[in-house]
CSV table of C-alpha atoms and ligand atoms in Angstrom, one decimal:
chain,number,residue,atom,x,y,z
S,1,MET,CA,15.8,-2.6,-80.9
S,2,SER,CA,18.6,-0.9,-82.9
S,3,TYR,CA,22.2,-1.1,-81.7
S,4,VAL,CA,22.1,2.7,-80.9
S,5,SER,CA,19.0,2.4,-78.9
S,6,SER,CA,20.2,-0.5,-76.9
S,7,VAL,CA,23.5,1.4,-76.0
S,8,SER,CA,21.5,4.5,-75.1
S,9,LYS,CA,19.1,2.5,-72.9
S,10,SER,CA,21.9,0.8,-71.0
S,11,LEU,CA,23.6,4.2,-70.4
S,12,GLN,CA,20.4,5.6,-69.0
S,13,ALA,CA,20.0,2.6,-66.7
S,14,ARG,CA,23.6,2.8,-65.5
S,15,TYR,CA,23.9,6.6,-64.9
S,16,PRO,CA,20.3,7.9,-64.3
S,17,TRP,CA,21.6,10.8,-62.3
S,18,GLU,CA,24.1,12.0,-64.9
S,19,LYS,CA,21.7,14.4,-66.7
S,20,GLU,CA,24.2,16.4,-68.8
S,21,PHE,CA,26.1,13.3,-69.7
S,22,LEU,CA,23.0,11.5,-70.8
S,23,GLN,CA,21.8,14.6,-72.8
S,24,ALA,CA,25.1,14.7,-74.7
S,25,THR,CA,25.4,11.0,-75.3
S,26,THR,CA,21.7,10.7,-76.4
S,27,GLU,CA,22.1,13.5,-78.9
S,28,VAL,CA,25.3,12.0,-80.4
S,29,LEU,CA,24.0,8.4,-80.5
S,30,GLU,CA,20.7,9.3,-82.1
S,31,SER,CA,22.5,11.2,-84.9
S,32,LEU,CA,24.8,8.2,-85.5
S,33,GLU,CA,22.0,5.8,-85.9
S,34,GLU,CA,21.9,5.4,-89.7
S,35,PHE,CA,25.7,5.6,-90.1
S,36,VAL,CA,26.4,2.9,-87.6
S,37,GLU,CA,23.7,0.6,-88.8
S,38,ARG,CA,25.2,0.8,-92.3
S,39,ASN,CA,28.6,-0.1,-91.0
S,40,PRO,CA,28.3,-3.3,-89.0
S,41,LYS,CA,32.0,-3.3,-88.1
S,42,TYR,CA,31.3,-0.8,-85.3
S,43,LYS,CA,28.8,-3.1,-83.7
S,44,GLN,CA,31.0,-6.1,-84.1
S,45,ALA,CA,33.8,-4.3,-82.2
S,46,ARG,CA,31.3,-2.8,-79.7
S,47,ILE,CA,32.6,0.7,-80.5
S,48,LEU,CA,29.6,2.6,-79.2
S,49,GLU,CA,29.8,0.9,-75.7
S,50,ARG,CA,33.4,1.8,-75.6
S,51,ILE,CA,33.2,5.3,-77.0
S,52,VAL,CA,30.6,6.4,-74.3
S,53,GLU,CA,32.8,5.1,-71.5
S,54,PRO,CA,35.6,7.2,-70.1
S,55,GLU,CA,38.9,5.4,-70.2
S,56,ARG,CA,39.7,6.8,-66.7
S,57,VAL,CA,38.1,9.1,-64.1
S,58,ILE,CA,40.1,10.7,-61.5
S,59,SER,CA,38.5,12.3,-58.4
S,60,PHE,CA,40.4,14.0,-55.6
S,61,ARG,CA,40.2,16.2,-52.5
S,62,VAL,CA,41.5,19.8,-52.7
S,63,CYS,CA,42.1,21.4,-49.3
S,64,TRP,CA,43.4,25.0,-49.1
S,65,LEU,CA,43.5,27.9,-46.7
S,66,ASP,CA,41.5,31.0,-47.3
S,67,ASP,CA,42.7,34.5,-46.4
S,68,LYS,CA,41.3,34.2,-42.9
S,69,GLY,CA,43.4,31.1,-42.3
S,70,GLU,CA,40.3,28.9,-42.4
S,71,VAL,CA,40.4,25.4,-44.0
S,72,GLN,CA,38.4,25.0,-47.2
S,73,VAL,CA,37.6,21.7,-48.9
S,74,ASN,CA,36.7,21.3,-52.6
S,75,ARG,CA,36.4,18.4,-55.0
S,76,GLY,CA,38.7,18.1,-58.0
S,77,TYR,CA,38.3,15.9,-61.1
S,78,ARG,CA,39.9,14.9,-64.3
S,79,VAL,CA,38.0,12.8,-66.8
S,80,GLN,CA,40.3,11.1,-69.3
S,81,PHE,CA,37.7,10.1,-71.9
S,82,ASN,CA,39.4,8.9,-75.0
S,83,SER,CA,43.0,8.7,-76.1
S,84,ALA,CA,42.5,6.9,-79.4
S,85,ILE,CA,43.9,9.7,-81.6
S,86,GLY,CA,46.2,11.6,-79.1
S,87,PRO,CA,46.9,12.5,-75.5
S,88,TYR,CA,43.8,13.5,-73.6
S,89,LYS,CA,43.1,17.2,-74.2
S,90,GLY,CA,40.6,19.6,-72.7
S,91,GLY,CA,40.0,22.4,-70.3
S,92,LEU,CA,39.5,22.7,-66.6
S,93,ARG,CA,36.3,24.3,-65.2
S,94,PHE,CA,36.2,26.0,-61.8
S,95,HIS,CA,32.5,26.6,-61.0
S,96,PRO,CA,30.3,25.7,-58.0
S,97,SER,CA,28.0,23.7,-60.3
S,98,VAL,CA,30.8,21.3,-61.4
S,99,THR,CA,29.9,17.6,-61.0
S,100,LEU,CA,31.3,14.5,-62.5
S,101,SER,CA,28.2,14.3,-64.9
S,102,MET,CA,29.1,17.8,-66.2
S,103,LEU,CA,32.7,16.9,-66.8
S,104,LYS,CA,31.8,13.6,-68.4
S,105,PHE,CA,29.6,15.4,-70.8
S,106,LEU,CA,32.2,18.0,-71.6
S,107,ALA,CA,35.0,15.4,-72.0
S,108,PHE,CA,32.7,13.3,-74.3
S,109,GLU,CA,32.0,16.3,-76.5
S,110,GLN,CA,35.6,17.2,-76.4
S,111,THR,CA,36.6,13.9,-77.9
S,112,PHE,CA,34.5,14.6,-81.1
S,113,LYS,CA,35.5,18.2,-81.2
S,114,ASN,CA,39.2,17.5,-81.0
S,115,ALA,CA,38.9,14.9,-83.7
S,116,LEU,CA,37.3,17.5,-86.0
S,117,THR,CA,40.2,19.9,-85.6
S,118,THR,CA,42.4,17.4,-87.6
S,119,LEU,CA,45.1,17.7,-84.8
S,120,PRO,CA,46.2,14.6,-82.8
S,121,MET,CA,44.4,15.2,-79.5
S,122,GLY,CA,42.2,12.8,-77.5
S,123,GLY,CA,39.4,14.0,-75.3
S,124,GLY,CA,39.5,15.0,-71.6
S,125,LYS,CA,38.1,17.6,-69.2
S,126,GLY,CA,38.5,18.4,-65.6
S,127,GLY,CA,37.9,21.0,-62.9
S,128,SER,CA,36.5,21.6,-59.5
S,129,ASP,CA,33.4,22.9,-57.7
S,130,PHE,CA,35.6,25.7,-56.4
S,131,ASN,CA,33.8,29.1,-56.8
S,132,PRO,CA,36.2,31.8,-58.0
S,133,THR,CA,33.6,34.6,-57.5
S,134,GLY,CA,34.7,37.0,-54.9
S,135,LYS,CA,38.0,35.2,-54.1
S,136,SER,CA,41.1,37.2,-53.7
S,137,GLU,CA,44.2,36.8,-55.9
S,138,THR,CA,46.0,34.9,-53.1
S,139,GLU,CA,43.1,32.5,-52.6
S,140,ILE,CA,43.0,31.8,-56.3
S,141,MET,CA,46.7,31.1,-56.3
S,142,ARG,CA,46.5,28.8,-53.2
S,143,PHE,CA,43.6,26.9,-54.6
S,144,CYS,CA,45.4,26.4,-58.0
S,145,GLN,CA,48.6,25.2,-56.3
S,146,SER,CA,46.6,22.7,-54.1
S,147,PHE,CA,44.6,21.5,-57.1
S,148,MET,CA,47.8,20.9,-59.1
S,149,THR,CA,49.6,19.2,-56.2
S,150,GLU,CA,47.1,16.3,-56.8
S,151,LEU,CA,46.6,16.6,-60.6
S,152,TYR,CA,50.3,16.7,-61.6
S,153,ARG,CA,50.8,12.9,-61.4
S,154,HIS,CA,48.0,12.4,-64.0
S,155,ILE,CA,49.1,14.8,-66.7
S,156,GLY,CA,52.0,15.4,-69.0
S,157,PRO,CA,52.8,16.3,-72.7
S,158,HIS,CA,52.2,12.7,-73.9
S,159,LEU,CA,49.5,11.8,-71.4
S,160,ASP,CA,47.0,14.6,-70.7
S,161,VAL,CA,47.2,18.3,-71.5
S,162,PRO,CA,44.7,20.5,-69.6
S,163,ALA,CA,43.8,24.2,-70.4
S,164,GLY,CA,41.3,26.7,-69.3
S,165,ASP,CA,37.5,26.7,-69.4
S,166,VAL,CA,34.9,28.6,-67.4
S,167,GLY,CA,36.6,30.1,-64.3
S,168,VAL,CA,40.1,29.2,-65.5
S,169,GLY,CA,41.9,31.8,-67.6
S,170,GLY,CA,45.4,32.9,-68.2
S,171,ARG,CA,46.0,33.8,-64.6
S,172,GLU,CA,44.9,30.4,-63.3
S,173,VAL,CA,46.8,28.5,-66.0
S,174,GLY,CA,49.9,30.5,-64.9
S,175,TYR,CA,49.6,29.5,-61.2
S,176,LEU,CA,48.8,25.8,-62.2
S,177,TYR,CA,51.8,25.7,-64.5
S,178,GLY,CA,54.1,27.2,-61.9
S,179,GLN,CA,53.2,24.6,-59.4
S,180,TYR,CA,53.4,21.8,-61.9
S,181,LYS,CA,56.9,22.9,-63.0
S,182,ARG,CA,58.0,23.1,-59.4
S,183,ILE,CA,56.8,19.6,-58.5
S,184,VAL,CA,58.1,17.7,-61.6
S,185,ASN,CA,61.3,19.8,-61.8
S,186,GLN,CA,61.0,20.0,-65.6
S,187,PHE,CA,60.0,22.7,-68.0
S,188,ASP,CA,57.4,20.6,-69.7
S,189,ALA,CA,55.7,23.5,-71.5
S,190,ALA,CA,53.3,21.3,-73.5
S,191,THR,CA,51.6,19.9,-70.3
S,192,LEU,CA,49.2,22.9,-70.1
S,193,THR,CA,48.0,25.3,-72.8
S,194,GLY,CA,46.6,28.7,-72.5
S,195,LYS,CA,49.9,29.7,-70.9
S,196,GLY,CA,51.2,33.3,-70.8
S,197,LEU,CA,53.2,34.5,-73.8
S,198,THR,CA,56.4,34.8,-71.8
S,199,PHE,CA,56.5,31.0,-70.9
S,200,GLY,CA,55.4,29.1,-74.0
S,201,GLY,CA,51.8,30.3,-74.6
S,202,SER,CA,50.7,30.8,-78.2
S,203,ILE,CA,49.8,34.1,-79.6
S,204,LEU,CA,46.1,34.3,-80.3
S,205,ARG,CA,45.1,31.5,-77.9
S,206,PRO,CA,43.0,33.9,-75.8
S,207,GLU,CA,41.2,35.1,-79.0
S,208,ALA,CA,41.0,31.7,-80.7
S,209,THR,CA,37.6,30.3,-79.5
S,210,GLY,CA,35.8,33.5,-80.4
S,211,TYR,CA,37.7,34.2,-83.6
S,212,GLY,CA,37.2,30.6,-84.7
S,213,ALA,CA,33.5,30.8,-84.0
S,214,VAL,CA,33.2,33.8,-86.2
S,215,TYR,CA,35.2,32.2,-89.0
S,216,PHE,CA,32.8,29.2,-88.7
S,217,VAL,CA,29.7,31.5,-89.1
S,218,VAL,CA,31.4,33.2,-92.1
S,219,GLU,CA,31.6,29.8,-93.7
S,220,MET,CA,27.9,29.1,-92.9
S,221,LEU,CA,26.9,32.4,-94.5
S,222,LYS,CA,29.0,31.7,-97.5
S,223,THR,CA,26.8,28.7,-98.3
S,224,LYS,CA,24.0,31.1,-98.7
S,225,GLY,CA,26.0,33.6,-100.8
S,226,GLU,CA,26.1,36.0,-97.8
S,227,THR,CA,28.7,37.7,-95.6
S,228,ILE,CA,28.7,38.8,-92.0
S,229,LYS,CA,29.0,42.5,-92.9
S,230,GLY,CA,26.1,44.5,-91.7
S,231,LYS,CA,24.6,41.6,-89.7
S,232,THR,CA,23.6,42.0,-86.1
S,233,VAL,CA,25.0,39.5,-83.7
S,234,GLY,CA,23.7,38.7,-80.2
S,235,ILE,CA,26.0,37.0,-77.8
S,236,SER,CA,25.6,35.8,-74.2
S,237,GLY,CA,28.3,35.7,-71.6
S,238,PHE,CA,31.0,38.3,-71.1
S,239,GLY,CA,34.1,36.2,-70.6
S,240,ASN,CA,37.1,35.4,-72.8
S,241,VAL,CA,35.0,33.6,-75.5
S,242,SER,CA,32.4,36.5,-75.8
S,243,TRP,CA,35.3,38.9,-76.0
S,244,GLY,CA,36.9,37.1,-78.9
S,245,VAL,CA,33.5,36.9,-80.8
S,246,ALA,CA,32.8,40.6,-80.3
S,247,LYS,CA,36.3,41.6,-81.6
S,248,LYS,CA,36.3,39.4,-84.7
S,249,ALA,CA,32.6,40.0,-85.6
S,250,THR,CA,33.1,43.7,-85.4
S,251,GLU,CA,36.3,43.6,-87.4
S,252,LEU,CA,34.5,41.8,-90.1
S,253,GLY,CA,31.7,44.4,-90.2
S,254,ALA,CA,29.0,43.0,-88.0
S,255,LYS,CA,27.4,44.8,-85.0
S,256,VAL,CA,27.5,42.9,-81.7
S,257,ILE,CA,24.5,44.0,-79.6
S,258,SER,CA,24.4,42.1,-76.3
S,259,LEU,CA,26.3,40.5,-73.4
S,260,SER,CA,25.0,38.6,-70.5
S,261,GLY,CA,26.0,37.4,-67.0
S,262,PRO,CA,24.4,35.5,-64.1
S,263,ASP,CA,22.6,38.7,-63.1
S,264,GLY,CA,20.9,39.5,-66.5
S,265,CYS,CA,21.8,41.0,-69.9
S,266,VAL,CA,22.8,44.3,-71.5
S,267,ILE,CA,21.8,45.5,-74.9
S,268,ASP,CA,24.1,48.0,-76.5
S,269,PRO,CA,22.4,49.5,-79.7
S,270,ASP,CA,25.6,51.2,-80.8
S,271,GLY,CA,27.5,47.9,-80.8
S,272,ILE,CA,30.2,46.4,-78.5
S,273,GLY,CA,32.7,47.5,-81.1
S,274,THR,CA,35.5,49.6,-79.5
S,275,GLU,CA,38.8,48.8,-77.8
S,276,GLU,CA,37.5,50.6,-74.7
S,277,LYS,CA,34.4,48.3,-74.6
S,278,TRP,CA,36.4,45.1,-75.2
S,279,ASN,CA,39.0,46.1,-72.6
S,280,TYR,CA,36.2,46.8,-70.2
S,281,MET,CA,34.9,43.2,-70.7
S,282,LEU,CA,38.2,41.9,-69.6
S,283,GLU,CA,38.2,44.3,-66.6
S,284,MET,CA,34.7,43.0,-65.6
S,285,ARG,CA,35.9,39.4,-65.8
S,286,ALA,CA,39.1,40.1,-63.8
S,287,SER,CA,37.2,41.9,-61.1
S,288,GLY,CA,35.9,38.4,-59.9
S,289,ARG,CA,32.4,39.9,-59.3
S,290,ASP,CA,30.7,38.0,-62.2
S,291,VAL,CA,28.0,40.6,-62.9
S,292,VAL,CA,27.4,42.2,-66.3
S,293,LYS,CA,25.4,45.2,-65.0
S,294,ASP,CA,28.7,47.1,-64.6
S,295,TYR,CA,28.8,47.4,-68.4
S,296,ALA,CA,25.4,49.1,-68.5
S,297,ASP,CA,26.4,51.5,-65.8
S,298,LYS,CA,29.7,52.3,-67.5
S,299,PHE,CA,28.4,52.8,-71.0
S,300,ASP,CA,24.9,54.1,-70.2
S,301,VAL,CA,23.0,51.3,-71.9
S,302,ARG,CA,20.0,49.3,-70.7
S,303,PHE,CA,20.4,46.4,-68.2
S,304,TYR,CA,17.7,43.7,-68.1
S,305,ALA,CA,17.7,41.9,-64.8
S,306,LYS,CA,17.6,38.1,-65.1
S,307,ALA,CA,16.9,38.3,-68.8
S,308,ARG,CA,18.5,36.7,-71.9
S,309,PRO,CA,19.3,38.6,-75.0
S,310,TRP,CA,17.4,36.1,-77.2
S,311,ASP,CA,14.0,37.3,-75.8
S,312,ILE,CA,14.6,41.0,-75.9
S,313,ILE,CA,15.9,42.2,-79.2
S,314,PRO,CA,15.9,41.0,-82.8
S,315,MET,CA,19.2,39.8,-84.3
S,316,ASP,CA,20.5,38.1,-87.4
S,317,ILE,CA,22.9,35.7,-85.7
S,318,ALA,CA,22.7,34.3,-82.2
S,319,MET,CA,26.0,33.2,-80.7
S,320,PRO,CA,25.5,31.9,-77.1
S,321,SER,CA,28.9,32.0,-75.5
S,322,ALA,CA,28.3,31.2,-71.9
S,323,PHE,CA,27.2,27.8,-70.5
S,324,GLN,CA,25.5,24.5,-71.3
S,325,ASN,CA,21.8,24.6,-71.6
S,326,GLU,CA,21.7,28.4,-71.6
S,327,VAL,CA,19.3,28.5,-74.5
S,328,SER,CA,15.8,27.1,-73.8
S,329,LEU,CA,13.0,26.1,-76.2
S,330,GLU,CA,11.2,29.3,-75.4
S,331,ASN,CA,14.4,31.3,-76.4
S,332,VAL,CA,14.6,29.5,-79.7
S,333,LYS,CA,10.9,30.2,-80.4
S,334,ASN,CA,11.6,33.9,-79.7
S,335,LEU,CA,14.7,34.0,-81.9
S,336,ILE,CA,12.7,32.5,-84.8
S,337,LYS,CA,9.8,34.8,-84.2
S,338,ASN,CA,12.1,37.8,-84.3
S,339,GLY,CA,13.6,36.7,-87.6
S,340,CYS,CA,16.9,35.2,-86.5
S,341,LYS,CA,18.2,32.8,-89.1
S,342,ILE,CA,21.5,31.5,-87.6
S,343,LEU,CA,22.1,29.9,-84.3
S,344,ALA,CA,25.8,29.1,-83.9
S,345,GLU,CA,26.5,27.6,-80.4
S,346,VAL,CA,29.7,28.8,-79.1
S,347,SER,CA,29.2,27.3,-75.6
S,348,ASN,CA,29.4,23.5,-75.2
S,349,MET,CA,25.9,22.1,-75.6
S,350,GLY,CA,24.5,25.7,-75.3
S,351,CYS,CA,21.0,24.5,-76.2
S,352,THR,CA,18.7,22.3,-74.1
S,353,ALA,CA,17.6,19.0,-75.8
S,354,GLU,CA,14.3,20.6,-76.9
S,355,ALA,CA,15.9,23.9,-78.0
S,356,PHE,CA,18.4,21.9,-80.1
S,357,LYS,CA,15.7,19.9,-81.8
S,358,LEU,CA,13.7,23.0,-82.9
S,359,ALA,CA,16.8,25.1,-83.8
S,360,ASN,CA,18.2,22.2,-85.9
S,361,GLU,CA,14.9,21.8,-87.7
S,362,LYS,CA,13.9,25.5,-88.3
S,363,MET,CA,17.2,27.5,-88.3
S,364,MET,CA,20.6,27.3,-89.7
S,365,TYR,CA,22.1,25.7,-86.5
S,366,ALA,CA,25.6,24.6,-85.7
S,367,PRO,CA,26.7,22.7,-82.6
S,368,GLY,CA,29.4,23.8,-80.1
S,369,LYS,CA,31.7,21.0,-80.9
S,370,ALA,CA,32.2,22.4,-84.4
S,371,VAL,CA,31.7,26.2,-83.8
S,372,ASN,CA,33.9,26.5,-80.7
S,373,ALA,CA,36.7,24.1,-81.8
S,374,GLY,CA,39.0,27.0,-82.6
S,375,GLY,CA,40.0,27.3,-78.9
S,376,VAL,CA,41.3,23.7,-78.5
S,377,ALA,CA,42.7,23.9,-82.1
S,378,VAL,CA,45.1,26.7,-81.1
S,379,SER,CA,45.8,24.8,-77.9
S,380,GLY,CA,47.0,22.1,-80.2
S,381,LEU,CA,49.1,24.6,-82.1
S,382,GLU,CA,50.5,25.8,-78.8
S,383,MET,CA,51.6,22.2,-78.1
S,384,SER,CA,53.3,22.0,-81.5
S,385,GLN,CA,55.1,25.3,-80.8
S,386,ASN,CA,56.3,24.0,-77.4
S,387,SER,CA,57.6,20.8,-79.0
S,388,GLU,CA,59.5,22.7,-81.6
S,389,ARG,CA,60.6,25.2,-79.0
S,390,LEU,CA,59.5,28.0,-81.3
S,391,SER,CA,56.8,30.7,-81.3
S,392,TRP,CA,54.9,31.3,-84.4
S,393,ARG,CA,53.8,34.8,-85.6
S,394,ALA,CA,50.2,35.9,-85.2
S,395,GLU,CA,49.6,35.7,-88.9
S,396,GLU,CA,50.8,32.1,-89.0
S,397,VAL,CA,48.5,31.1,-86.2
S,398,ASP,CA,45.5,33.0,-87.5
S,399,GLU,CA,46.0,31.5,-91.0
S,400,LYS,CA,46.0,28.0,-89.5
S,401,LEU,CA,43.0,28.7,-87.4
S,402,LYS,CA,41.1,29.9,-90.4
S,403,TRP,CA,42.0,26.8,-92.3
S,404,ILE,CA,41.0,24.5,-89.5
S,405,MET,CA,37.6,26.2,-89.0
S,406,SER,CA,36.8,26.1,-92.8
S,407,ASN,CA,37.9,22.5,-92.8
S,408,ILE,CA,35.6,21.6,-89.9
S,409,HIS,CA,32.8,23.4,-91.7
S,410,ALA,CA,33.5,21.3,-94.8
S,411,GLN,CA,33.8,18.0,-92.8
S,412,CYS,CA,30.3,18.7,-91.2
S,413,LEU,CA,28.7,19.4,-94.6
S,414,ALA,CA,30.3,16.5,-96.3
S,415,ALA,CA,29.4,14.0,-93.6
S,416,ALA,CA,25.8,15.2,-93.4
S,417,GLU,CA,25.5,15.1,-97.2
S,418,ALA,CA,26.8,11.5,-97.3
S,419,VAL,CA,24.0,10.3,-95.1
S,420,GLY,CA,21.4,12.1,-97.1
S,421,ASP,CA,20.8,15.0,-94.6
S,422,PRO,CA,22.4,18.0,-96.3
S,423,GLY,CA,23.0,21.0,-94.2
S,424,ASN,CA,22.5,19.1,-90.9
S,425,TYR,CA,25.7,20.5,-89.1
S,426,ALA,CA,24.9,18.6,-85.9
S,427,LYS,CA,24.7,15.3,-87.5
S,428,GLY,CA,27.6,16.0,-89.8
S,429,ALA,CA,29.9,17.0,-86.8
S,430,ASN,CA,29.0,13.9,-84.9
S,431,ILE,CA,29.6,11.5,-87.8
S,432,ALA,CA,32.8,13.1,-88.9
S,433,GLY,CA,34.2,13.3,-85.4
S,434,PHE,CA,33.0,9.7,-84.6
S,435,LYS,CA,34.5,8.2,-87.8
S,436,LYS,CA,38.0,9.4,-87.0
S,437,VAL,CA,38.0,8.2,-83.4
S,438,ALA,CA,36.2,5.0,-84.2
S,439,GLU,CA,38.6,4.1,-87.0
S,440,ALA,CA,41.6,4.7,-84.7
S,441,MET,CA,39.9,2.5,-82.0
S,442,LEU,CA,39.3,-0.3,-84.5
S,443,ALA,CA,43.0,-0.2,-85.7
S,444,GLN,CA,44.3,-0.3,-82.1
S,445,GLY,CA,42.3,-3.5,-81.2
S,446,VAL,CA,40.4,-4.2,-78.0
S,447,VAL,CA,42.0,-2.0,-75.5
R,1,2IT,O1,35.8,23.6,-74.4
R,1,2IT,C1,36.9,23.7,-74.9
R,1,2IT,O2,37.3,23.3,-76.0
R,1,2IT,C2,38.0,24.4,-74.1
R,1,2IT,N1,37.6,24.7,-73.0
R,1,2IT,C3,39.4,24.5,-74.6
R,1,2IT,C4,40.2,23.3,-74.3
R,1,2IT,C5,41.6,23.4,-74.6
R,1,2IT,O3,42.3,22.4,-74.3
R,1,2IT,O4,42.1,24.4,-75.1
C-alpha cells in the first residue's frame, strides 16, 4: 500500500463520522500521491500524518439570552489546524449545520489556500451552530459577545486571527471585535479581519473574495486566448461573495444571470448588473430572512423553487458561491450538456466528490482553495495595514489582490505541469500549497 493510501485509510478508520473532513483530505491526499512518492523526505518525517491532524481543537459552550429573556445554548469551536507558516488564519461560520467535521475540513483547506496566497498565514477555522436566520440585531450582538467571551483567550495577532465566513459579516465582526477589545483592554486590531473601515478594516475586504475569483477566471480564460467580455456567468448564493462576483464580472463585461438561496434560485436574463440590484442583494442579506425569492418579486424575474441555476439555463462560466457540496454530479452533467466550459468553485469544496471528478476531467475546473483565496489574501493585507498602523488606498489593495490571484493561478499551472498533468488546477493547487507548508514543517523539526 502506498504511503498516501495508508494515511488515508487510517484517517477513515479514526474519524468515520467526519464526512466533510474525509472528503477534503481524501481529495488532497490522492492528488499528492505521485509528488509525495517521488520525495521520500516527506514520508521519513511523517509529514502527511502530521498535516492532516489539527494542531489544536477548541470546543466551548455559548450561552446567551434571547429577546424574550429565555436562555439559549449553542456550541462554539475553533480549529487551529496548522501554524507552520504563520498564525492560524481563517473565518468563523455561524450556521445551524456547523459541526466539528465541517470546521476541520474548512481549516484543512484553509491551510493550503493561505499558503497559496504567498502571505504568512497558517490555517484555522471556527464558528458555531448558532442560526442567524430570523434573529434580531440585539440577539446577534448578545450571541457575538458571549461567543467572544470564550474565544478571546485563544486568539491574538500573533496566535490566531479569525474573520467572517457564512453567517458572519461586517456587522458580526464589529460586535466580536468590540467585545474582544473590551476584555483584553488593548486595541489589537490585527486580531480580527473584515473589520469596519473606521476601526482598522481594509478597503476592498468585502469585495475581495468575489473580485479575486473573477480575476482568477480571467487568468484561466487568458490561457485559451479568451476574455470574460460577453460571457454569461451563473452564480449561486446571494451573500457577500456572490455580490463581489456580480460586481466585478459585470464591470469586466460579462453578464451575471443567476442567484440562489436555500429557497431556490432566480434567473435574471437582463443581468445582475446595476448598483440597484447589487445594493438589493446586500439588503436581502441584511434582512436576515435568507430567501432569494425577494429578488424575483422586486425585479420581476422568474423564481424557481428549490432549484439550482446549473440545471435551468445555459451559461459559459459557472461560479458556485454558496456552500460546500452545493454542486452535484447531476448538476455538472447538466452544465456540460448545456455547453458550460468553465467551473470555477468560489465556495469551499463546492462540488461533491463525484461532481469534482467529472468536472476536473471534462471541464476547465478550478478548486475553491485557489479561486476564493482573494478573501483571505486581503485579510492578510488588512493585518499588514494594522501592523503598520496605516490604511492603503483602494488602488493599492486592488493591485496587490490582482497580483496575488495571477500568482496563485501561475503556481497551480506550474505545479500541475511539473507532475506531468498540465492544466489540472486541483492537483496544482494541492501540490503548490502542500510544498510550502511541508517545507516549513520539515525546517521546524518534529513539533
Ligand atoms: O474561506 C475563507 O477563506 C474565508 N472565509 C475568509 C477567511 C479570512 O480569514 O479572511
